[in-house]
Coordinates of C-alpha atoms in Angstrom, one line a residue:
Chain A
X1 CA -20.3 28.3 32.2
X2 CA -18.3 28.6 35.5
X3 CA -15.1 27.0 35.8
X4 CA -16.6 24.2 38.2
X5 CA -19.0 22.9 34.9
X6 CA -15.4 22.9 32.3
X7 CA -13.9 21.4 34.9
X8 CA -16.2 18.8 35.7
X9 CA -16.5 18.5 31.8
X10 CA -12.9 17.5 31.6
X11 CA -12.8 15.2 34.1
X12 CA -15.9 13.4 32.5
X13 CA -14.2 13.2 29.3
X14 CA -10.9 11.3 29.5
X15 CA -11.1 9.6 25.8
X16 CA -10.7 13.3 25.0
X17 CA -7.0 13.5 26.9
X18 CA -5.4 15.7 24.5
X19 CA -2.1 13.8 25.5
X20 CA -3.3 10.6 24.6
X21 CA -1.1 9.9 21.6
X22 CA 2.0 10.9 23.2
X23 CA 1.0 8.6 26.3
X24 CA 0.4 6.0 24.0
X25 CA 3.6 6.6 22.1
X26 CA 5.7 6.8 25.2
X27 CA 3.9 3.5 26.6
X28 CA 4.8 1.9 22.9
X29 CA 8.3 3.2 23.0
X30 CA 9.0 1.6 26.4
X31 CA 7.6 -2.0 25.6
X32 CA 9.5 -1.7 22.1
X33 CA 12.6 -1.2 24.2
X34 CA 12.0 -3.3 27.3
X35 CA 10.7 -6.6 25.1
X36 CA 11.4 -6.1 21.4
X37 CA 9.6 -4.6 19.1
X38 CA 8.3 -8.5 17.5
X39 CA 6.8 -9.3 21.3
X40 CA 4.6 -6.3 22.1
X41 CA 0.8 -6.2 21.5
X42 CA -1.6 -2.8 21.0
X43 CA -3.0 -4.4 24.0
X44 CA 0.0 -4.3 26.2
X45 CA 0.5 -0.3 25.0
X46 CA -2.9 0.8 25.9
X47 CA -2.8 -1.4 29.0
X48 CA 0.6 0.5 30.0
X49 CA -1.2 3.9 28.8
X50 CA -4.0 3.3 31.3
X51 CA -6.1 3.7 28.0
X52 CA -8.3 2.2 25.6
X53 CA -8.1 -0.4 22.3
X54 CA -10.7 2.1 21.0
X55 CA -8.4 5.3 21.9
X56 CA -5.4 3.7 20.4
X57 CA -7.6 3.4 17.0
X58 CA -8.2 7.0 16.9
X59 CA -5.0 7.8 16.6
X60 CA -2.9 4.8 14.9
X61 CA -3.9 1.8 12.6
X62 CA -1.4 -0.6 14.3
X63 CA 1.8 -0.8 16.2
X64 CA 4.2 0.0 13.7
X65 CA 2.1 3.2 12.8
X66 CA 2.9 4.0 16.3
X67 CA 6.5 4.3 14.9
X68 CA 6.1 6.3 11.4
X69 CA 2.6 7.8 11.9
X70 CA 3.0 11.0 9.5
X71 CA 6.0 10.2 8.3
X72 CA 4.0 9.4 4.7
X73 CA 3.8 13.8 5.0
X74 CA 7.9 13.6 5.0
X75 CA 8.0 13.3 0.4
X76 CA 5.8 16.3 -0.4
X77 CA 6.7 18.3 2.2
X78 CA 10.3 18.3 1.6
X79 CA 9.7 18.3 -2.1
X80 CA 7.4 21.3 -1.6
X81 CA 10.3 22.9 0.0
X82 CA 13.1 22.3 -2.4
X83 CA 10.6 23.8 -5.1
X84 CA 9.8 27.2 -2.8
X85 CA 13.2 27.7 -2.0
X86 CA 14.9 30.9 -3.5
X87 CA 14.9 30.9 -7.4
X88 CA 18.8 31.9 -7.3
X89 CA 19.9 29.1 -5.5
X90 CA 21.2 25.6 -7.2
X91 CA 19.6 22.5 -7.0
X92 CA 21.8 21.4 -4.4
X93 CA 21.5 24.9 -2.4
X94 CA 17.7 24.2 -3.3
X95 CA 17.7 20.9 -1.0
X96 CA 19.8 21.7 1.9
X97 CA 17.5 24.6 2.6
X98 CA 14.7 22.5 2.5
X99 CA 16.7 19.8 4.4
X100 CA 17.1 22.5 7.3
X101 CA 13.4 23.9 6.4
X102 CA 11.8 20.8 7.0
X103 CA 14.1 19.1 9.7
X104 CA 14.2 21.7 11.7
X105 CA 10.1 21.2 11.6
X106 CA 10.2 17.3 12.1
X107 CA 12.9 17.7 15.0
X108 CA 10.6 19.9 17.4
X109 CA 8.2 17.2 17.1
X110 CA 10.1 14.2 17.7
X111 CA 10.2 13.9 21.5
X112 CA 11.9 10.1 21.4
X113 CA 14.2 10.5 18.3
X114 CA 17.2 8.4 19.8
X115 CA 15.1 5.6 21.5
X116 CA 12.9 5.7 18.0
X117 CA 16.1 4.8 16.1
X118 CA 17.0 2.2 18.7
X119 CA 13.9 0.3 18.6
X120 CA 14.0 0.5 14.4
X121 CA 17.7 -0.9 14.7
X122 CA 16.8 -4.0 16.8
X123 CA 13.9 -5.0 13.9
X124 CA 14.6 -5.9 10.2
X125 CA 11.5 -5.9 9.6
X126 CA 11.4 -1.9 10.9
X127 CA 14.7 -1.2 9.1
X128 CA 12.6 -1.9 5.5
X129 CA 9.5 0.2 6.6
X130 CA 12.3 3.1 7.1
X131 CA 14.6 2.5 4.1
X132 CA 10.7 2.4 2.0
X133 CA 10.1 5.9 3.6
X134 CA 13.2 7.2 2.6
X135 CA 12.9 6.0 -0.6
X136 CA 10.2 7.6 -1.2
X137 CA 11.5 10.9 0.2
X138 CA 14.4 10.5 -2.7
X139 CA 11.9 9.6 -5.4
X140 CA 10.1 13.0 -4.2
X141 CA 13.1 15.2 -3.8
X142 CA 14.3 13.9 -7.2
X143 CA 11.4 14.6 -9.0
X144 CA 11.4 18.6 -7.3
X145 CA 15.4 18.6 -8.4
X146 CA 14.6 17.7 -11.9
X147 CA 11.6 20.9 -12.0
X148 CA 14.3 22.8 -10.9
X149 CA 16.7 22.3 -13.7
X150 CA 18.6 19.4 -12.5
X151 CA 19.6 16.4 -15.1
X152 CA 18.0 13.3 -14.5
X153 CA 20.4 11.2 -13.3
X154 CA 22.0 14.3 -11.2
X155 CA 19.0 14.6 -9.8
X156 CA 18.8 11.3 -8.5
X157 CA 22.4 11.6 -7.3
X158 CA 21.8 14.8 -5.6
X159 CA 18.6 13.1 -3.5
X160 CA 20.7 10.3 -2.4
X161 CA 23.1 12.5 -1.4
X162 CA 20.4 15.0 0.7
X163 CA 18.6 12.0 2.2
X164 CA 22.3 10.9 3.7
X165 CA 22.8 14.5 4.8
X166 CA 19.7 14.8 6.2
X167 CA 19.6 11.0 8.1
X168 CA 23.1 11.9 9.4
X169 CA 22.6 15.5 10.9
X170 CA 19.1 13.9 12.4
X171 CA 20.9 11.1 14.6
X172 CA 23.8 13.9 15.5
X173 CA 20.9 16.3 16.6
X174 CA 19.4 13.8 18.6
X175 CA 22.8 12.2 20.0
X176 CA 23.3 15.8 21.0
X177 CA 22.6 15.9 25.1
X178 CA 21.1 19.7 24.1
X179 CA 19.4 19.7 20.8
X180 CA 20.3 22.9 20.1
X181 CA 20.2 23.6 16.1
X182 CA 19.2 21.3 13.5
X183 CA 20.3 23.7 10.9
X184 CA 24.1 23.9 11.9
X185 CA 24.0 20.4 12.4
X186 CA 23.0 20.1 8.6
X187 CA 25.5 22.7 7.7
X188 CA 28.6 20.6 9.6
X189 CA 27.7 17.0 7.9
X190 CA 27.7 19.0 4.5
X191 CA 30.8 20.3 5.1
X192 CA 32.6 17.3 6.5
X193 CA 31.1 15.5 3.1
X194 CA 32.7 18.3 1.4
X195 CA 36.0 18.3 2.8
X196 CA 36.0 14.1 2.1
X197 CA 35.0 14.8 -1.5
X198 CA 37.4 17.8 -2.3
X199 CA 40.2 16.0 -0.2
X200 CA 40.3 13.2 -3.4
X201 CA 42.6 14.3 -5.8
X202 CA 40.0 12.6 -8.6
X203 CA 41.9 12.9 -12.0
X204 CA 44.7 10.7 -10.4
X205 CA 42.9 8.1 -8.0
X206 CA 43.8 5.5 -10.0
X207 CA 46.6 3.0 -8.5
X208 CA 44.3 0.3 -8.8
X209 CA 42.1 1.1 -11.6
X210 CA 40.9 -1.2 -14.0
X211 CA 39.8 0.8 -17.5
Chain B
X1 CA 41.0 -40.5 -23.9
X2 CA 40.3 -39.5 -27.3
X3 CA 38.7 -36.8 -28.5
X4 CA 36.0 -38.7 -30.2
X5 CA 35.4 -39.8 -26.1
X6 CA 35.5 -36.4 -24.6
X7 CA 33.3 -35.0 -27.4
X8 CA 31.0 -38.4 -27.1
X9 CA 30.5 -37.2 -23.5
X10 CA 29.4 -33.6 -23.7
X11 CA 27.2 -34.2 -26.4
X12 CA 25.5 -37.0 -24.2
X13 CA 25.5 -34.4 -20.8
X14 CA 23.9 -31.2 -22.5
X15 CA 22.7 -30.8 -18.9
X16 CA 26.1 -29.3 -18.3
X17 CA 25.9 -27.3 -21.0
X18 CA 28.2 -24.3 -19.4
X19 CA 25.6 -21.8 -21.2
X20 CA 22.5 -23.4 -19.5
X21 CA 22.2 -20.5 -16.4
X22 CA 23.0 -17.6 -19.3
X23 CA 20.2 -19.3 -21.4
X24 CA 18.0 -19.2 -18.0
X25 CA 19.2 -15.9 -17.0
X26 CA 18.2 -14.4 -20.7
X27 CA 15.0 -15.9 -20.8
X28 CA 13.9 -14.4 -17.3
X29 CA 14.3 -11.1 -18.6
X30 CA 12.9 -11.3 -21.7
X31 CA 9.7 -13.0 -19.8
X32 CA 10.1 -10.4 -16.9
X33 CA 10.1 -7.6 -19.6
X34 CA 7.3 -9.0 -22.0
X35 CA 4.4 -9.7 -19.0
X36 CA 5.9 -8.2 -15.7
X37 CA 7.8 -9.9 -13.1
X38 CA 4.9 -11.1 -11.1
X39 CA 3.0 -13.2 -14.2
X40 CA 6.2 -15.1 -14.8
X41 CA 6.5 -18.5 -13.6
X42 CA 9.9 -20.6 -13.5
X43 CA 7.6 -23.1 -15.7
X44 CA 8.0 -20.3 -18.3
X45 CA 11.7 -19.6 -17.9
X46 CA 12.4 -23.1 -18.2
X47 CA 10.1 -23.9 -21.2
X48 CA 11.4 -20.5 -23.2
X49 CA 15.2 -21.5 -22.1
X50 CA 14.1 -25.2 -23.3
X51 CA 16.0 -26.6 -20.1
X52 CA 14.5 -28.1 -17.3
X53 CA 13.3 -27.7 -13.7
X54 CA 16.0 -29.1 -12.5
X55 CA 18.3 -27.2 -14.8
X56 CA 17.1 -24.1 -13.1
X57 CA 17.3 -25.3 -9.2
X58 CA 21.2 -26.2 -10.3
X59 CA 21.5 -22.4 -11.0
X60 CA 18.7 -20.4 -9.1
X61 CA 16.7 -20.8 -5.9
X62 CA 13.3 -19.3 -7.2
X63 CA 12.6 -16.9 -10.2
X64 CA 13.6 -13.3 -7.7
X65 CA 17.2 -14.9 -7.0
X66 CA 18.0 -14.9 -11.5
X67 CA 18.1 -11.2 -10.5
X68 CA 20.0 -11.6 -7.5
X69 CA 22.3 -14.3 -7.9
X70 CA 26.1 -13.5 -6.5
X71 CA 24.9 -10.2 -4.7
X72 CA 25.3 -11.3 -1.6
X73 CA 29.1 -11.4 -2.1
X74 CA 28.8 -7.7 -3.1
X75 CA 29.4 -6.2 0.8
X76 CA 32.2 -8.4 1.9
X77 CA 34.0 -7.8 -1.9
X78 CA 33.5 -4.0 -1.3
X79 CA 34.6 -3.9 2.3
X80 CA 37.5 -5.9 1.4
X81 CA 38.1 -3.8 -1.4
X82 CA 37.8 -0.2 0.8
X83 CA 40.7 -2.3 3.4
X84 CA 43.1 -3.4 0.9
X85 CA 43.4 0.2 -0.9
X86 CA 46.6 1.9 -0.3
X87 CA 47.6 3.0 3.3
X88 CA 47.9 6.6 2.4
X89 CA 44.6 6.9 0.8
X90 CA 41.6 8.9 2.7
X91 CA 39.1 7.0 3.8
X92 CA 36.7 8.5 0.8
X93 CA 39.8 7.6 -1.6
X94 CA 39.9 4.2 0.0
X95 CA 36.0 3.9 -0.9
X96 CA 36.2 5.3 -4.8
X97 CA 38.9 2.8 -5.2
X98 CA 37.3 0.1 -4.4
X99 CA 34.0 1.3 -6.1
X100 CA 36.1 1.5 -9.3
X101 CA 37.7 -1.9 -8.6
X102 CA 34.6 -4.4 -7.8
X103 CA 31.9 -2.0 -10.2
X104 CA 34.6 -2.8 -13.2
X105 CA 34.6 -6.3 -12.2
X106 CA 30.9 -6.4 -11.8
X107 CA 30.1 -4.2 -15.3
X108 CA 32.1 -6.8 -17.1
X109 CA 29.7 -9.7 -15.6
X110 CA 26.5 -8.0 -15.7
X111 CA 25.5 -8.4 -19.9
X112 CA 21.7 -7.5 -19.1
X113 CA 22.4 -4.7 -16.4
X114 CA 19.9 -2.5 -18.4
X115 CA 16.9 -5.0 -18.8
X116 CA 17.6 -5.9 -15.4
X117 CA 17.3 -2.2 -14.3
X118 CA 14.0 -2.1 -16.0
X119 CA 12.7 -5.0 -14.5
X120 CA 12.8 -4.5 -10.3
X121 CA 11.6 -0.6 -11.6
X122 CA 8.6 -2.2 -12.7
X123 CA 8.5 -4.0 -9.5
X124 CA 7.8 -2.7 -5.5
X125 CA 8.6 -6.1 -4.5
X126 CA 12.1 -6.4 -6.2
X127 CA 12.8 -2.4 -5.4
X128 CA 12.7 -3.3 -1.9
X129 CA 15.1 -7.2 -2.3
X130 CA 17.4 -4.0 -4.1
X131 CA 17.2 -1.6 -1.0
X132 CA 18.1 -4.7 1.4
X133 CA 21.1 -5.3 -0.9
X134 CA 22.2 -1.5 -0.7
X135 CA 21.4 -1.2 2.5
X136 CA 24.0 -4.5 3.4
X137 CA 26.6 -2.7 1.2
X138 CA 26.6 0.4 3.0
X139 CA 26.7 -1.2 6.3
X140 CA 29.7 -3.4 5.3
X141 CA 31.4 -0.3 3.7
X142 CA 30.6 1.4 6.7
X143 CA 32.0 -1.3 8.6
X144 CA 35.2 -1.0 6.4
X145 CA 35.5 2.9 6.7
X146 CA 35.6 2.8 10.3
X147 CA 38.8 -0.1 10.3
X148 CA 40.6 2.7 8.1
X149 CA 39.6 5.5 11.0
X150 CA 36.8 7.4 10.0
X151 CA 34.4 8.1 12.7
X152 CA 30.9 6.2 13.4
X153 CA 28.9 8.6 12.2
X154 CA 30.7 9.8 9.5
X155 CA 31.7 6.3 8.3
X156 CA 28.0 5.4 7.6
X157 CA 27.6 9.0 5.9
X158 CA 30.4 8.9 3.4
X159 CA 29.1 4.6 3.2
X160 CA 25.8 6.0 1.8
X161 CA 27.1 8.6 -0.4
X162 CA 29.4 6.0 -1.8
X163 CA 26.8 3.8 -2.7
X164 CA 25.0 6.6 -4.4
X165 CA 28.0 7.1 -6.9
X166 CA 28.3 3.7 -7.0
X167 CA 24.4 3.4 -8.6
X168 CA 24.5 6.4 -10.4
X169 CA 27.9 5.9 -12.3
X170 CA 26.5 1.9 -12.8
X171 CA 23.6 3.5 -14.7
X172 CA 25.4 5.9 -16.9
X173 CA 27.7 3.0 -17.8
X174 CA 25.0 0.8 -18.6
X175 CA 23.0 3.6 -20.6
X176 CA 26.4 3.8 -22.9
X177 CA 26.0 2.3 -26.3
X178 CA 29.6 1.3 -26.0
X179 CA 30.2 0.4 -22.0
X180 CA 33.9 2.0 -22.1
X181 CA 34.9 2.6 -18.9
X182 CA 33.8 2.0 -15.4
X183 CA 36.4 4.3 -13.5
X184 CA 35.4 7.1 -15.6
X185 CA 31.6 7.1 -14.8
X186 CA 32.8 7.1 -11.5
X187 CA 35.3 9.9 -11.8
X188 CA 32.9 12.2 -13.3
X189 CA 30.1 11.5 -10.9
X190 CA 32.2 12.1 -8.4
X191 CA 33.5 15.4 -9.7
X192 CA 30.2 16.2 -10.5
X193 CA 29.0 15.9 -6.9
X194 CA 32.2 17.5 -5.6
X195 CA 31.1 20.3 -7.7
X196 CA 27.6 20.7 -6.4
X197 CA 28.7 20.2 -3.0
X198 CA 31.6 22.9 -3.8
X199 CA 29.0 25.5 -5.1
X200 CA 27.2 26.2 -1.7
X201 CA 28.2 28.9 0.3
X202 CA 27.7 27.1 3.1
X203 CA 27.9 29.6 5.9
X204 CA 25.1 31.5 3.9
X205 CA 22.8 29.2 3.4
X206 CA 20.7 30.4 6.2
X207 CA 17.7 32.7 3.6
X208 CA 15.0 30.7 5.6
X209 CA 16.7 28.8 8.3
X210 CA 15.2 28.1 11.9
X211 CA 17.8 27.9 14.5

């Protein structure tokens, strides 16, 4: 086949765009941001996209997939992770390196991370679709603690506890004008939590304790 | 007024009988418990409690709010809670001591804590009305955090990891037989996560990290 006949081909095929989700995503992203998330039909996004109803079912079910489309991956991947990392490591060493494993993964492909968590702050409705997610990303990580030795309840502690890390070193990566590292970004909320926690002098916090 | 009155008077008004929203509140659960959350009608509650309809709109709104009742005071009591600790506290020792203060008032007010528990686990519907609640007492605690000088991002962090103790020590002290002491579950969680946090080598914990 010359190059003439693939071109031609290619020119012929435009439902075939291999950018079409991300035009689509940036067209949704924009209207999200420009009229609220509430006011913004599939048929405004695909009218902005230059593309069409048909093309936007290929790659999402609705508008608000447009917004956590493979996020439903985020459980049993980072579970998979915390039971692969290094058999010598704690639980809690365990989840941060599947924290950074996975992160670092899901920050690469997040183009529109800081406008993403703009639009999901403006919409209550968006704010429970996200806390739901991340639920179910502590249910997971939980579950993968406890196979790796952790107490029940510990366990459950220690997933809240990764899911904060991990939400909080995500919105500093993507503040961050560079994006350089989502690992030492991970590493410096963990160590700032550390320096809160070991700061409390625990046996005598208790001016105002009730027992 | 004699006391033949007085008594005369209660006796004819049992629809102020001061145990009426306990009675309610004890039915509910037994209900939720016995046929799940979602079979349950108020009809029921009211019937078991042998009270009336009216009885119950005095105390409840619909059947989810007997579960819910009085937690929308939670985020302002905790925020005011985290500003009125002591002026040399941290702002993670301003949180703990206000943990310690409302949970201890809470514990002694919540007699079906446990059955409760049981209940929205059995339930998607009422998991999420809990999330919305936690997720309004981490903002306000957030909120609070910052007023005491902790930074944006790391108010919200150490908000969310407070809220975690706060759940985890409020189910230990509801799974003891004898419900001693609040400020000690939430002492030894505390030290407990201190301790896993303390155990990472944090520099090291780099075995599989992408940078």
């Amino acid at each position: 086949m010359t190059l003439w006949v693939i071109t031609a081909m290619i020119v012929a095929m435009p439902r075939w765009d291999p950018r079409a989700k991300d035009r689509l995503r940036d067209a949704a992203l924009e209207l999200y941001l420009e009229h609220g998330y509430d006011n913004v039909t599939v048929a405004q996004i695909t009218e902005r996209a230059g593309l069409t109803r048909r093309t936007f079912s290929r790659y999402f079910t609705d508008k608000r997939d447009v917004l956590f489309a493979g996020s439903e991956q985020l459980p049993a991947a980072l579970a998979d992770a915390v039971l692969q990392a290094d058999d010598g490591l704690s639980p809690f060493g365990a989840l941060l390196t599947a924290l950074v494993d996975i992160g670092g993964l899901l920050a690469g492909r997040v183009p529109h991370a800081a406008q993403r968590r703009a639009v999901i702050k403006a919409s209550p409705e968006l704010q429970e679709r996200e806390r739901t997610k991340f639920a179910a990303v502590t249910d997971a990580l939980a579950g993968a603690l406890r196979q790796r030795g952790a107490a029940e309840s510990g366990a459950k502690l220690l997933a809240h506890v990764g899911v904060a890390i991990f939400q909080t070193a995500f919105e500093r990566w993507t503040d961050q004008p560079q994006h350089a590292d989502f690992a030492a970004c991970v590493r410096e909320t963990t160590t700032e939590l550390a320096f809160s926690l070991g700061a409390v002098d625990l046996p005598a916090f208790s001016g105002r304790v009730r027992s």
